[in-house]
PDB file of C-alpha atoms and ligand atoms in Angstrom:
ATOM      1  CA  MET A 197     113.962 116.356  83.461  1.00  0.00           C
ATOM      2  CA  LEU A 198     112.755 112.932  82.256  1.00  0.00           C
ATOM      3  CA  LYS A 199     108.957 112.796  82.025  1.00  0.00           C
ATOM      4  CA  LEU A 200     107.682 109.357  83.047  1.00  0.00           C
ATOM      5  CA  ALA A 201     104.414 107.615  82.320  1.00  0.00           C
ATOM      6  CA  VAL A 202     103.921 104.663  84.678  1.00  0.00           C
ATOM      7  CA  LEU A 203     101.511 102.051  83.318  1.00  0.00           C
ATOM      8  CA  VAL A 204      99.787  99.921  85.933  1.00  0.00           C
ATOM      9  CA  SER A 205      96.996  97.366  86.351  1.00  0.00           C
ATOM     10  CA  GLY A 206      97.002  96.432  90.027  1.00  0.00           C
ATOM     11  CA  GLY A 207      98.168  97.318  93.514  1.00  0.00           C
ATOM     12  CA  GLY A 208     100.920  99.694  92.426  1.00  0.00           C
ATOM     13  CA  THR A 209     103.666  98.776  94.922  1.00  0.00           C
ATOM     14  CA  ASN A 210     106.263  99.301  92.175  1.00  0.00           C
ATOM     15  CA  LEU A 211     104.682 102.663  91.378  1.00  0.00           C
ATOM     16  CA  GLN A 212     104.891 103.492  95.080  1.00  0.00           C
ATOM     17  CA  ALA A 213     108.600 102.630  95.077  1.00  0.00           C
ATOM     18  CA  ILE A 214     109.139 105.071  92.185  1.00  0.00           C
ATOM     19  CA  ILE A 215     107.119 107.800  93.931  1.00  0.00           C
ATOM     20  CA  ASP A 216     109.002 107.286  97.205  1.00  0.00           C
ATOM     21  CA  ASN A 217     112.432 107.315  95.534  1.00  0.00           C
ATOM     22  CA  ILE A 218     111.672 110.510  93.630  1.00  0.00           C
ATOM     23  CA  GLU A 219     110.484 112.124  96.847  1.00  0.00           C
ATOM     24  CA  ASN A 220     113.538 110.956  98.845  1.00  0.00           C
ATOM     25  CA  GLY A 221     115.963 112.044  96.113  1.00  0.00           C
ATOM     26  CA  LYS A 222     117.303 108.616  95.136  1.00  0.00           C
ATOM     27  CA  ILE A 223     115.820 109.153  91.681  1.00  0.00           C
ATOM     28  CA  THR A 224     116.989 112.464  90.189  1.00  0.00           C
ATOM     29  CA  ASN A 225     116.145 114.233  86.940  1.00  0.00           C
ATOM     30  CA  ALA A 226     112.825 112.441  86.596  1.00  0.00           C
ATOM     31  CA  THR A 227     109.179 113.177  87.334  1.00  0.00           C
ATOM     32  CA  ILE A 228     106.019 111.116  86.967  1.00  0.00           C
ATOM     33  CA  ALA A 229     103.896 113.039  84.475  1.00  0.00           C
ATOM     34  CA  ALA A 230     101.097 110.458  84.430  1.00  0.00           C
ATOM     35  CA  VAL A 231      99.942 107.132  85.802  1.00  0.00           C
ATOM     36  CA  ILE A 232      97.864 105.195  83.275  1.00  0.00           C
ATOM     37  CA  SER A 233      95.832 102.088  84.070  1.00  0.00           C
ATOM     38  CA  ASN A 234      93.595  99.809  82.019  1.00  0.00           C
ATOM     39  CA  ASN A 235      91.769  99.019  85.277  1.00  0.00           C
ATOM     40  CA  LYS A 236      89.697 101.831  86.772  1.00  0.00           C
ATOM     41  CA  ASN A 237      89.751 100.042  90.143  1.00  0.00           C
ATOM     42  CA  ALA A 238      93.526  99.660  90.290  1.00  0.00           C
ATOM     43  CA  TYR A 239      94.732 100.727  93.729  1.00  0.00           C
ATOM     44  CA  ALA A 240      97.756 102.161  91.906  1.00  0.00           C
ATOM     45  CA  LEU A 241      95.471 105.000  90.765  1.00  0.00           C
ATOM     46  CA  GLU A 242      94.700 105.781  94.405  1.00  0.00           C
ATOM     47  CA  ARG A 243      98.423 105.923  95.132  1.00  0.00           C
ATOM     48  CA  ALA A 244      98.885 108.447  92.311  1.00  0.00           C
ATOM     49  CA  LYS A 245      95.974 110.552  93.576  1.00  0.00           C
ATOM     50  CA  ALA A 246      97.445 110.585  97.095  1.00  0.00           C
ATOM     51  CA  HIS A 247     100.615 112.147  95.679  1.00  0.00           C
ATOM     52  CA  GLY A 248      98.915 114.636  93.375  1.00  0.00           C
ATOM     53  CA  ILE A 249     100.040 112.774  90.260  1.00  0.00           C
ATOM     54  CA  ALA A 250      97.840 112.885  87.139  1.00  0.00           C
ATOM     55  CA  GLN A 251      96.143 109.582  86.653  1.00  0.00           C
ATOM     56  CA  VAL A 252      93.885 108.205  83.942  1.00  0.00           C
ATOM     57  CA  CYS A 253      92.148 104.994  83.024  1.00  0.00           C
ATOM     58  CA  ILE A 254      92.524 104.069  79.355  1.00  0.00           C
ATOM     59  CA  SER A 255      90.905 100.681  78.948  1.00  0.00           C
ATOM     60  CA  PRO A 256      90.399  98.550  75.830  1.00  0.00           C
ATOM     61  CA  LYS A 257      86.863  97.919  77.146  1.00  0.00           C
ATOM     62  CA  ASP A 258      85.995 101.582  76.560  1.00  0.00           C
ATOM     63  CA  PHE A 259      86.725 101.477  72.829  1.00  0.00           C
ATOM     64  CA  GLU A 260      84.823  99.974  69.914  1.00  0.00           C
ATOM     65  CA  ASN A 261      87.915  98.068  68.814  1.00  0.00           C
ATOM     66  CA  ARG A 262      91.526  97.494  69.792  1.00  0.00           C
ATOM     67  CA  ALA A 263      92.931  99.832  67.158  1.00  0.00           C
ATOM     68  CA  LEU A 264      91.009 102.755  68.688  1.00  0.00           C
ATOM     69  CA  PHE A 265      92.377 101.866  72.149  1.00  0.00           C
ATOM     70  CA  ASN A 266      95.907 101.640  70.748  1.00  0.00           C
ATOM     71  CA  GLU A 267      95.581 105.079  69.125  1.00  0.00           C
ATOM     72  CA  ALA A 268      94.096 106.614  72.276  1.00  0.00           C
ATOM     73  CA  LEU A 269      96.982 105.316  74.402  1.00  0.00           C
ATOM     74  CA  LEU A 270      99.607 106.573  71.941  1.00  0.00           C
ATOM     75  CA  ASP A 271      97.846 109.912  71.620  1.00  0.00           C
ATOM     76  CA  TYR A 272      97.843 110.412  75.391  1.00  0.00           C
ATOM     77  CA  LEU A 273     101.545 109.557  75.679  1.00  0.00           C
ATOM     78  CA  VAL A 274     102.558 111.872  72.830  1.00  0.00           C
ATOM     79  CA  LYS A 275     100.413 114.789  74.024  1.00  0.00           C
ATOM     80  CA  ALA A 276     101.849 114.383  77.548  1.00  0.00           C
ATOM     81  CA  GLN A 277     105.338 114.612  75.976  1.00  0.00           C
ATOM     82  CA  ILE A 278     106.419 111.433  77.785  1.00  0.00           C
ATOM     83  CA  ASP A 279     110.119 110.543  77.577  1.00  0.00           C
ATOM     84  CA  LEU A 280     110.087 107.118  79.248  1.00  0.00           C
ATOM     85  CA  ILE A 281     107.244 104.620  79.656  1.00  0.00           C
ATOM     86  CA  VAL A 282     107.528 102.396  82.748  1.00  0.00           C
ATOM     87  CA  LEU A 283     105.455  99.194  82.835  1.00  0.00           C
ATOM     88  CA  ALA A 284     104.838  98.364  86.493  1.00  0.00           C
ATOM     89  CA  GLY A 285     102.522  95.387  86.557  1.00  0.00           C
ATOM     90  CA  TYR A 286     100.787  96.449  83.351  1.00  0.00           C
ATOM     91  CA  LEU A 287      98.828  93.478  82.056  1.00  0.00           C
ATOM     92  CA  VAL A 288      97.823  94.840  78.640  1.00  0.00           C
ATOM     93  CA  VAL A 289      99.896  94.015  75.535  1.00  0.00           C
ATOM     94  CA  VAL A 290     101.732  97.222  74.602  1.00  0.00           C
ATOM     95  CA  PRO A 291     100.489  98.279  71.157  1.00  0.00           C
ATOM     96  CA  GLN A 292     102.950  97.968  68.273  1.00  0.00           C
ATOM     97  CA  ILE A 293     102.408 101.650  67.394  1.00  0.00           C
ATOM     98  CA  VAL A 294     103.523 102.615  70.905  1.00  0.00           C
ATOM     99  CA  ILE A 295     106.593 100.354  70.773  1.00  0.00           C
ATOM    100  CA  GLU A 296     107.607 101.859  67.428  1.00  0.00           C
ATOM    101  CA  ARG A 297     107.094 105.456  68.539  1.00  0.00           C
ATOM    102  CA  PHE A 298     108.884 104.864  71.861  1.00  0.00           C
ATOM    103  CA  ARG A 299     111.614 102.480  70.628  1.00  0.00           C
ATOM    104  CA  ASN A 300     114.009 101.727  73.520  1.00  0.00           C
ATOM    105  CA  ARG A 301     112.078 104.177  75.738  1.00  0.00           C
ATOM    106  CA  ILE A 302     109.811 101.590  77.382  1.00  0.00           C
ATOM    107  CA  ILE A 303     110.982  99.522  80.369  1.00  0.00           C
ATOM    108  CA  ASN A 304     109.355  96.674  82.268  1.00  0.00           C
ATOM    109  CA  ILE A 305     109.937  94.987  85.626  1.00  0.00           C
ATOM    110  CA  HIS A 306     109.606  91.209  85.530  1.00  0.00           C
ATOM    111  CA  PRO A 307     109.702  89.114  88.733  1.00  0.00           C
ATOM    112  CA  SER A 308     112.293  86.539  87.649  1.00  0.00           C
ATOM    113  CA  LEU A 309     115.865  86.383  86.333  1.00  0.00           C
ATOM    114  CA  ILE A 310     115.109  86.511  82.599  1.00  0.00           C
ATOM    115  CA  PRO A 311     115.393  84.277  80.531  1.00  0.00           C
ATOM    116  CA  ALA A 312     114.013  82.038  83.280  1.00  0.00           C
ATOM    117  CA  PHE A 313     110.261  81.910  83.919  1.00  0.00           C
ATOM    118  CA  CYS A 314     109.230  84.607  81.471  1.00  0.00           C
ATOM    119  CA  GLY A 315     107.246  84.997  78.292  1.00  0.00           C
ATOM    120  CA  THR A 316     103.623  84.298  77.532  1.00  0.00           C
ATOM    121  CA  GLY A 317     101.682  83.093  80.566  1.00  0.00           C
ATOM    122  CA  TYR A 318     104.384  84.017  83.103  1.00  0.00           C
ATOM    123  CA  TYR A 319     103.001  86.874  85.177  1.00  0.00           C
ATOM    124  CA  GLY A 320     102.197  87.531  88.827  1.00  0.00           C
ATOM    125  CA  LEU A 321     102.156  84.437  91.044  1.00  0.00           C
ATOM    126  CA  LYS A 322     102.491  82.107  88.058  1.00  0.00           C
ATOM    127  CA  VAL A 323     106.152  83.133  87.783  1.00  0.00           C
ATOM    128  CA  HIS A 324     106.884  82.113  91.358  1.00  0.00           C
ATOM    129  CA  GLU A 325     104.845  78.910  91.139  1.00  0.00           C
ATOM    130  CA  ALA A 326     107.004  77.859  88.178  1.00  0.00           C
ATOM    131  CA  ALA A 327     110.237  78.774  89.993  1.00  0.00           C
ATOM    132  CA  LEU A 328     109.246  76.717  93.058  1.00  0.00           C
ATOM    133  CA  LYS A 329     108.081  73.808  90.890  1.00  0.00           C
ATOM    134  CA  LYS A 330     111.484  73.784  89.180  1.00  0.00           C
ATOM    135  CA  GLY A 331     113.247  73.877  92.516  1.00  0.00           C
ATOM    136  CA  VAL A 332     115.540  76.822  91.729  1.00  0.00           C
ATOM    137  CA  LYS A 333     117.605  78.047  94.695  1.00  0.00           C
ATOM    138  CA  VAL A 334     117.846  81.612  93.403  1.00  0.00           C
ATOM    139  CA  SER A 335     115.284  83.768  91.669  1.00  0.00           C
ATOM    140  CA  GLY A 336     114.947  87.549  91.491  1.00  0.00           C
ATOM    141  CA  ALA A 337     113.793  90.351  89.229  1.00  0.00           C
ATOM    142  CA  THR A 338     114.783  91.896  85.904  1.00  0.00           C
ATOM    143  CA  VAL A 339     114.309  95.350  84.401  1.00  0.00           C
ATOM    144  CA  HIS A 340     114.472  95.261  80.617  1.00  0.00           C
ATOM    145  CA  PHE A 341     113.627  97.353  77.580  1.00  0.00           C
ATOM    146  CA  VAL A 342     110.351  96.397  75.945  1.00  0.00           C
ATOM    147  CA  ASP A 343     110.315  95.239  72.335  1.00  0.00           C
ATOM    148  CA  GLU A 344     107.752  93.363  70.224  1.00  0.00           C
ATOM    149  CA  GLY A 345     108.198  90.162  72.198  1.00  0.00           C
ATOM    150  CA  THR A 346     107.079  89.220  75.716  1.00  0.00           C
ATOM    151  CA  ASP A 347     109.873  89.864  78.242  1.00  0.00           C
ATOM    152  CA  THR A 348     112.407  89.637  75.381  1.00  0.00           C
ATOM    153  CA  GLY A 349     113.922  93.112  75.217  1.00  0.00           C
ATOM    154  CA  PRO A 350     117.531  93.991  76.218  1.00  0.00           C
ATOM    155  CA  ILE A 351     118.195  93.436  79.922  1.00  0.00           C
ATOM    156  CA  ILE A 352     119.079  96.588  81.886  1.00  0.00           C
ATOM    157  CA  MET A 353     119.459  95.378  85.472  1.00  0.00           C
ATOM    158  CA  GLN A 354     118.892  92.200  87.489  1.00  0.00           C
ATOM    159  CA  LYS A 355     118.918  91.364  91.185  1.00  0.00           C
ATOM    160  CA  ALA A 356     119.029  87.851  92.667  1.00  0.00           C
ATOM    161  CA  VAL A 357     116.986  86.737  95.660  1.00  0.00           C
ATOM    162  CA  ASP A 358     117.370  83.446  97.569  1.00  0.00           C
ATOM    163  CA  VAL A 359     114.588  80.887  97.420  1.00  0.00           C
ATOM    164  CA  LEU A 360     114.200  79.453 100.934  1.00  0.00           C
ATOM    165  CA  PRO A 361     112.889  76.097 102.194  1.00  0.00           C
ATOM    166  CA  GLY A 362     109.171  76.311 102.836  1.00  0.00           C
ATOM    167  CA  ASP A 363     108.643  79.222 100.468  1.00  0.00           C
ATOM    168  CA  THR A 364     105.169  79.504  99.030  1.00  0.00           C
ATOM    169  CA  PRO A 365     104.583  81.482  95.821  1.00  0.00           C
ATOM    170  CA  GLU A 366     103.197  84.322  97.935  1.00  0.00           C
ATOM    171  CA  ILE A 367     106.202  84.400 100.290  1.00  0.00           C
ATOM    172  CA  LEU A 368     108.672  84.276  97.403  1.00  0.00           C
ATOM    173  CA  GLN A 369     106.766  86.984  95.515  1.00  0.00           C
ATOM    174  CA  ARG A 370     106.876  89.276  98.519  1.00  0.00           C
ATOM    175  CA  ARG A 371     110.614  88.702  99.081  1.00  0.00           C
ATOM    176  CA  ILE A 372     111.353  89.426  95.426  1.00  0.00           C
ATOM    177  CA  MET A 373     109.209  92.547  95.454  1.00  0.00           C
ATOM    178  CA  GLU A 374     110.796  93.913  98.636  1.00  0.00           C
ATOM    179  CA  ASN A 375     114.409  92.965  97.901  1.00  0.00           C
ATOM    180  CA  ALA A 376     114.566  93.217  94.134  1.00  0.00           C
ATOM    181  CA  GLU A 377     111.688  94.913  92.303  1.00  0.00           C
ATOM    182  CA  TRP A 378     111.319  97.930  94.543  1.00  0.00           C
ATOM    183  CA  VAL A 379     115.111  98.463  94.401  1.00  0.00           C
ATOM    184  CA  LEU A 380     115.747  97.740  90.734  1.00  0.00           C
ATOM    185  CA  LEU A 381     113.003  99.754  89.059  1.00  0.00           C
ATOM    186  CA  PRO A 382     113.916 103.043  90.782  1.00  0.00           C
ATOM    187  CA  ALA A 383     117.611 102.357  90.140  1.00  0.00           C
ATOM    188  CA  ALA A 384     116.993 101.735  86.441  1.00  0.00           C
ATOM    189  CA  ILE A 385     114.896 104.896  86.099  1.00  0.00           C
ATOM    190  CA  ASP A 386     117.561 106.975  87.856  1.00  0.00           C
ATOM    191  CA  ALA A 387     120.290 105.516  85.610  1.00  0.00           C
ATOM    192  CA  ILE A 388     118.298 106.296  82.467  1.00  0.00           C
ATOM    193  CA  ALA A 389     117.374 109.778  83.717  1.00  0.00           C
ATOM    194  CA  ASN A 390     121.068 110.505  84.323  1.00  0.00           C
ATOM    195  CA  GLY A 391     122.354 109.229  81.005  1.00  0.00           C
ATOM    196  CA  GLN A 392     124.154 106.207  82.398  1.00  0.00           C
ATOM    197  CA  VAL A 393     122.435 103.570  80.242  1.00  0.00           C
ATOM    198  CA  GLU A 394     123.996 102.657  76.913  1.00  0.00           C
ATOM    199  CA  LEU A 395     122.377 100.184  74.485  1.00  0.00           C
ATOM    200  CA  ARG A 396     124.590  98.739  71.758  1.00  0.00           C
ATOM    201  CA  ASP A 397     123.880  95.617  69.675  1.00  0.00           C
ATOM    202  CA  ASN A 398     121.081  94.646  72.080  1.00  0.00           C
ATOM    203  CA  ILE A 399     123.455  94.679  75.066  1.00  0.00           C
ATOM    204  CA  VAL A 400     122.960  97.265  77.813  1.00  0.00           C
ATOM    205  CA  THR A 401     125.820  98.835  79.749  1.00  0.00           C
ATOM    206  CA  VAL A 402     125.027 100.868  82.860  1.00  0.00           C
ATOM    207  CA  HIS A 403     127.877 103.331  83.433  1.00  0.00           C
ATOM    208  CA  ALA A 404     128.772 104.661  86.888  1.00  0.00           C
ATOM    209  CA  LYS A 405     127.511 108.134  87.740  1.00  0.00           C
TER     210      LYS A 405
HETATM  211  C1  GRF B 606     104.829  92.724  90.371  1.00  0.00           C
HETATM  212  O1  GRF B 606     104.971  91.431  90.900  1.00  0.00           O
HETATM  213  C2  GRF B 606     105.709  92.867  89.154  1.00  0.00           C
HETATM  214  O2  GRF B 606     106.845  92.047  89.183  1.00  0.00           O
HETATM  215  C3  GRF B 606     104.857  92.400  88.045  1.00  0.00           C
HETATM  216  O3  GRF B 606     103.527  92.712  88.395  1.00  0.00           O
HETATM  217  C4  GRF B 606     103.439  92.934  89.781  1.00  0.00           C
HETATM  218  C5  GRF B 606     102.987  94.349  89.976  1.00  0.00           C
HETATM  219  O4  GRF B 606     102.766  94.588  91.297  1.00  0.00           O
HETATM  220  N1  GRF B 606     105.263  93.036  86.822  1.00  0.00           N
HETATM  221  P1  GRF B 606     102.388  96.097  91.729  1.00  0.00           P
HETATM  222  O5  GRF B 606     101.115  96.464  90.996  1.00  0.00           O
HETATM  223  O6  GRF B 606     103.545  96.977  91.320  1.00  0.00           O
HETATM  224  O7  GRF B 606     102.225  95.987  93.205  1.00  0.00           O
END
């Protein structure tokens, strides 16, 4: 049984998709052991509470310095015996000590087809504003392993979504969330939980069940 920690900062719709897909059986061999947010007001924490999932706020603001926050986050993850860390709208830079300890066991959902519209400064609506400004006809979402870079780790899964005439950043964001993010993240977790994901020379292969 894969023990997940889902790291969140905001509304938690991706967390909700994971919760729903565990409850409806589309994700097997996995359980959410903890939801961790840097933002005590994150609605994602309410979603965890509503489903009886352990939730905690570990915020850099509550520590004298960043190193103490980094150690507290790592300590929580290790003590909870987490197998896979899932970043679902987590806006804090993942500490190097966490990346090292959980090498290739941290995944992130990014709301574009990496390597487009990703990296420093590309988060939330900014991603979709850039896509619309560029005039792309297709965007989408990517699930990837997290490494030391920003949105640079090996790509696990991607799903394309049409950009339509008249799209605003908000409309495009919603379409990508509904049609790509909320499908991809559960699918990636299920594939990892069932041993289907192989990483070799920075290239991921997802084998059939
Ligand atoms: C989503 O748009 C996701 O792509 C990005 O951050 C946002 C999180 O939304 N990583 P939510 O908190 O899961 O609703």
